[in-house]
Each structure stands twice: as C-alpha cells, then as structure tokens.
Short mmCIF file of N, CA and C in Angstrom, two decimals:
data_model
loop_
_atom_site.label_atom_id
_atom_site.label_comp_id
_atom_site.label_asym_id
_atom_site.label_seq_id
_atom_site.Cartn_x
_atom_site.Cartn_y
_atom_site.Cartn_z
N MET A 1 14.74 7.97 22.61
CA MET A 1 13.83 6.99 23.19
C MET A 1 12.51 7.70 23.51
N ILE A 2 11.43 7.01 23.27
CA ILE A 2 10.10 7.54 23.52
C ILE A 2 9.67 7.17 24.93
N PRO A 3 9.28 8.14 25.76
CA PRO A 3 8.81 7.80 27.11
C PRO A 3 7.53 6.97 27.02
N PRO A 4 7.35 6.01 27.93
CA PRO A 4 6.13 5.19 27.91
C PRO A 4 4.89 6.08 27.98
N THR A 5 3.89 5.71 27.18
CA THR A 5 2.67 6.50 27.13
C THR A 5 1.53 5.88 27.95
N GLY A 6 1.82 4.75 28.57
CA GLY A 6 0.79 4.11 29.39
C GLY A 6 1.35 2.85 30.01
N GLU A 7 0.58 2.22 30.85
CA GLU A 7 1.03 1.01 31.54
C GLU A 7 1.34 -0.12 30.56
N ASN A 8 0.49 -0.35 29.56
CA ASN A 8 0.75 -1.43 28.61
C ASN A 8 2.02 -1.18 27.81
N HIS A 9 2.27 0.04 27.44
CA HIS A 9 3.49 0.40 26.73
C HIS A 9 4.71 0.10 27.58
N LEU A 10 4.67 0.52 28.85
CA LEU A 10 5.78 0.27 29.76
C LEU A 10 5.99 -1.23 29.98
N ARG A 11 4.91 -1.97 30.17
CA ARG A 11 5.04 -3.43 30.39
C ARG A 11 5.65 -4.12 29.17
N GLY A 12 5.23 -3.71 27.99
CA GLY A 12 5.81 -4.27 26.76
C GLY A 12 7.28 -4.00 26.62
N ALA A 13 7.70 -2.77 26.94
CA ALA A 13 9.11 -2.42 26.86
C ALA A 13 9.95 -3.22 27.87
N VAL A 14 9.44 -3.34 29.09
CA VAL A 14 10.16 -4.10 30.12
C VAL A 14 10.24 -5.57 29.73
N SER A 15 9.17 -6.12 29.17
CA SER A 15 9.18 -7.52 28.73
C SER A 15 10.23 -7.76 27.67
N GLU A 16 10.34 -6.87 26.69
CA GLU A 16 11.34 -7.02 25.63
C GLU A 16 12.75 -6.91 26.21
N TYR A 17 12.96 -6.01 27.13
CA TYR A 17 14.28 -5.85 27.75
C TYR A 17 14.66 -7.11 28.53
N VAL A 18 13.74 -7.68 29.28
CA VAL A 18 14.01 -8.89 30.04
C VAL A 18 14.36 -10.05 29.11
N LYS A 19 13.63 -10.21 28.00
CA LYS A 19 13.95 -11.26 27.02
C LYS A 19 15.37 -11.07 26.49
N HIS A 20 15.72 -9.86 26.14
CA HIS A 20 17.05 -9.56 25.63
C HIS A 20 18.11 -9.86 26.70
N TYR A 21 17.88 -9.39 27.91
CA TYR A 21 18.87 -9.54 28.98
C TYR A 21 19.11 -11.00 29.32
N HIS A 22 18.06 -11.81 29.38
CA HIS A 22 18.20 -13.20 29.82
C HIS A 22 18.53 -14.18 28.69
N ARG A 23 18.18 -13.86 27.44
CA ARG A 23 18.35 -14.82 26.35
C ARG A 23 19.41 -14.45 25.34
N GLU A 24 19.81 -13.19 25.27
CA GLU A 24 20.68 -12.77 24.18
C GLU A 24 22.00 -12.13 24.64
N ARG A 25 22.21 -11.99 25.94
CA ARG A 25 23.45 -11.37 26.42
C ARG A 25 24.35 -12.42 27.02
N ASN A 26 24.63 -13.49 26.28
CA ASN A 26 25.41 -14.58 26.85
C ASN A 26 26.82 -14.16 27.27
N HIS A 27 27.39 -13.16 26.64
CA HIS A 27 28.72 -12.69 27.02
C HIS A 27 28.70 -12.04 28.39
N GLN A 28 27.57 -11.68 28.87
CA GLN A 28 27.43 -11.08 30.18
C GLN A 28 26.89 -12.06 31.22
N GLY A 29 26.59 -13.30 30.80
CA GLY A 29 26.02 -14.28 31.71
C GLY A 29 27.06 -14.87 32.64
N VAL A 30 26.63 -15.74 33.48
CA VAL A 30 27.53 -16.41 34.41
C VAL A 30 28.31 -17.48 33.66
N GLY A 31 29.64 -17.39 33.67
CA GLY A 31 30.46 -18.34 32.94
C GLY A 31 30.24 -18.32 31.44
N SER A 32 29.89 -17.18 30.89
CA SER A 32 29.60 -16.99 29.46
C SER A 32 28.48 -17.89 28.97
N ARG A 33 27.56 -18.21 29.84
CA ARG A 33 26.40 -19.03 29.46
C ARG A 33 25.13 -18.18 29.65
N LEU A 34 24.14 -18.47 28.83
CA LEU A 34 22.87 -17.75 28.94
C LEU A 34 22.21 -17.99 30.29
N LEU A 35 21.58 -16.99 30.85
CA LEU A 35 20.87 -17.13 32.11
C LEU A 35 19.61 -18.00 31.92
N THR A 36 18.96 -17.86 30.77
CA THR A 36 17.77 -18.64 30.42
C THR A 36 17.99 -19.24 29.05
N PRO A 37 18.41 -20.52 28.97
CA PRO A 37 18.65 -21.11 27.65
C PRO A 37 17.38 -21.03 26.77
N ALA A 38 17.61 -20.80 25.50
CA ALA A 38 16.50 -20.66 24.56
C ALA A 38 15.81 -21.98 24.23
N GLY A 39 16.46 -23.08 24.44
CA GLY A 39 15.90 -24.38 24.13
C GLY A 39 16.96 -25.45 24.21
N PRO A 40 16.79 -26.58 23.51
CA PRO A 40 17.79 -27.64 23.52
C PRO A 40 19.11 -27.15 22.91
N ALA A 41 20.13 -27.95 23.10
CA ALA A 41 21.46 -27.58 22.60
C ALA A 41 21.41 -27.18 21.14
N VAL A 42 22.10 -26.14 20.81
CA VAL A 42 22.11 -25.58 19.46
C VAL A 42 23.36 -26.04 18.73
N ARG A 43 23.22 -26.32 17.43
CA ARG A 43 24.38 -26.70 16.64
C ARG A 43 25.32 -25.51 16.54
N PRO A 44 26.63 -25.78 16.38
CA PRO A 44 27.56 -24.66 16.22
C PRO A 44 27.24 -23.81 15.01
N ALA A 45 27.54 -22.55 15.10
CA ALA A 45 27.29 -21.64 14.00
C ALA A 45 28.19 -21.92 12.83
N ASN A 46 27.70 -21.67 11.63
CA ASN A 46 28.49 -21.78 10.41
C ASN A 46 29.38 -20.55 10.33
N GLY A 47 30.70 -20.74 10.42
CA GLY A 47 31.63 -19.62 10.41
C GLY A 47 31.62 -18.79 9.15
N ASN A 48 31.08 -19.34 8.08
CA ASN A 48 31.04 -18.63 6.80
C ASN A 48 29.70 -17.94 6.55
N ALA A 49 28.72 -18.20 7.41
CA ALA A 49 27.40 -17.59 7.23
C ALA A 49 27.47 -16.08 7.54
N PRO A 50 26.65 -15.29 6.88
CA PRO A 50 26.65 -13.85 7.17
C PRO A 50 26.13 -13.59 8.58
N ILE A 51 26.59 -12.54 9.17
CA ILE A 51 26.11 -12.15 10.49
C ILE A 51 24.76 -11.49 10.34
N GLU A 52 23.82 -11.92 11.17
CA GLU A 52 22.46 -11.38 11.13
C GLU A 52 22.18 -10.62 12.43
N ARG A 53 21.19 -9.75 12.36
CA ARG A 53 20.86 -8.93 13.53
C ARG A 53 19.38 -9.09 13.86
N ARG A 54 19.10 -9.27 15.12
CA ARG A 54 17.71 -9.24 15.62
C ARG A 54 17.62 -8.01 16.52
N GLU A 55 16.63 -7.18 16.25
CA GLU A 55 16.49 -5.96 17.05
C GLU A 55 15.24 -6.01 17.89
N ARG A 56 15.31 -5.34 19.01
CA ARG A 56 14.18 -5.19 19.93
C ARG A 56 14.03 -3.73 20.25
N LEU A 57 12.86 -3.31 20.60
CA LEU A 57 12.56 -1.93 21.00
C LEU A 57 13.01 -0.94 19.93
N GLY A 58 12.65 -1.24 18.71
CA GLY A 58 12.95 -0.31 17.61
C GLY A 58 14.41 -0.12 17.34
N GLY A 59 15.25 -1.10 17.65
CA GLY A 59 16.67 -0.99 17.38
C GLY A 59 17.51 -0.52 18.56
N LEU A 60 16.87 -0.26 19.71
CA LEU A 60 17.65 0.12 20.89
C LEU A 60 18.45 -1.05 21.43
N LEU A 61 17.91 -2.26 21.31
CA LEU A 61 18.62 -3.46 21.75
C LEU A 61 18.86 -4.32 20.51
N ASN A 62 20.09 -4.73 20.31
CA ASN A 62 20.43 -5.54 19.11
C ASN A 62 21.15 -6.80 19.54
N PHE A 63 20.90 -7.89 18.80
CA PHE A 63 21.55 -9.18 19.03
C PHE A 63 22.08 -9.65 17.69
N TYR A 64 23.38 -9.89 17.62
CA TYR A 64 24.02 -10.31 16.38
C TYR A 64 24.37 -11.78 16.49
N TYR A 65 24.15 -12.52 15.41
CA TYR A 65 24.37 -13.98 15.44
C TYR A 65 24.60 -14.50 14.03
N ARG A 66 25.08 -15.72 13.95
CA ARG A 66 25.17 -16.48 12.69
C ARG A 66 24.20 -17.63 12.77
N ARG A 67 23.62 -18.01 11.67
CA ARG A 67 22.72 -19.16 11.66
C ARG A 67 23.48 -20.43 11.94
N ALA A 68 22.81 -21.41 12.56
CA ALA A 68 23.45 -22.69 12.87
C ALA A 68 23.78 -23.42 11.58
N ALA A 69 24.81 -24.27 11.66
CA ALA A 69 25.26 -25.03 10.49
C ALA A 69 24.24 -26.05 10.06
#
C-alpha cells in the first residue's frame, strides 16, 4: 500500500473505502442488507452469468457480483 502523499490523496482513498464499506459489503451489513442501498430494487442475479469483479484502490478492495437477469 502506498502511504498518502497529500490531503487530496488521503481524502480520495477514504472516500473509496466508505463507498465500498456502505455499498458493497452486504454480507457484513445489518440483517445481510446494504447499509446504503445503491438504488431501486435490483433484479435477481442470473445464476449462469460469469462472476465479475469491481476493484477499488488499485485492487485492495474487491467486490464480486453477477449481472442482473
């Protein structure tokens, strides 16, 4: 991990972590629900779709998902 090189760098890293923590860690949320829902109800995932990954902070934080049906 690269130490922050300035205030803007630190603020950007904290912002990305907060987005990940509140929107992508549903298994850690209250009652297995997201703390901050991303939007309206989402269609169930297609069980046959390939698993995709969204990364934040250069791959330090990863979110795995399947596209909606």
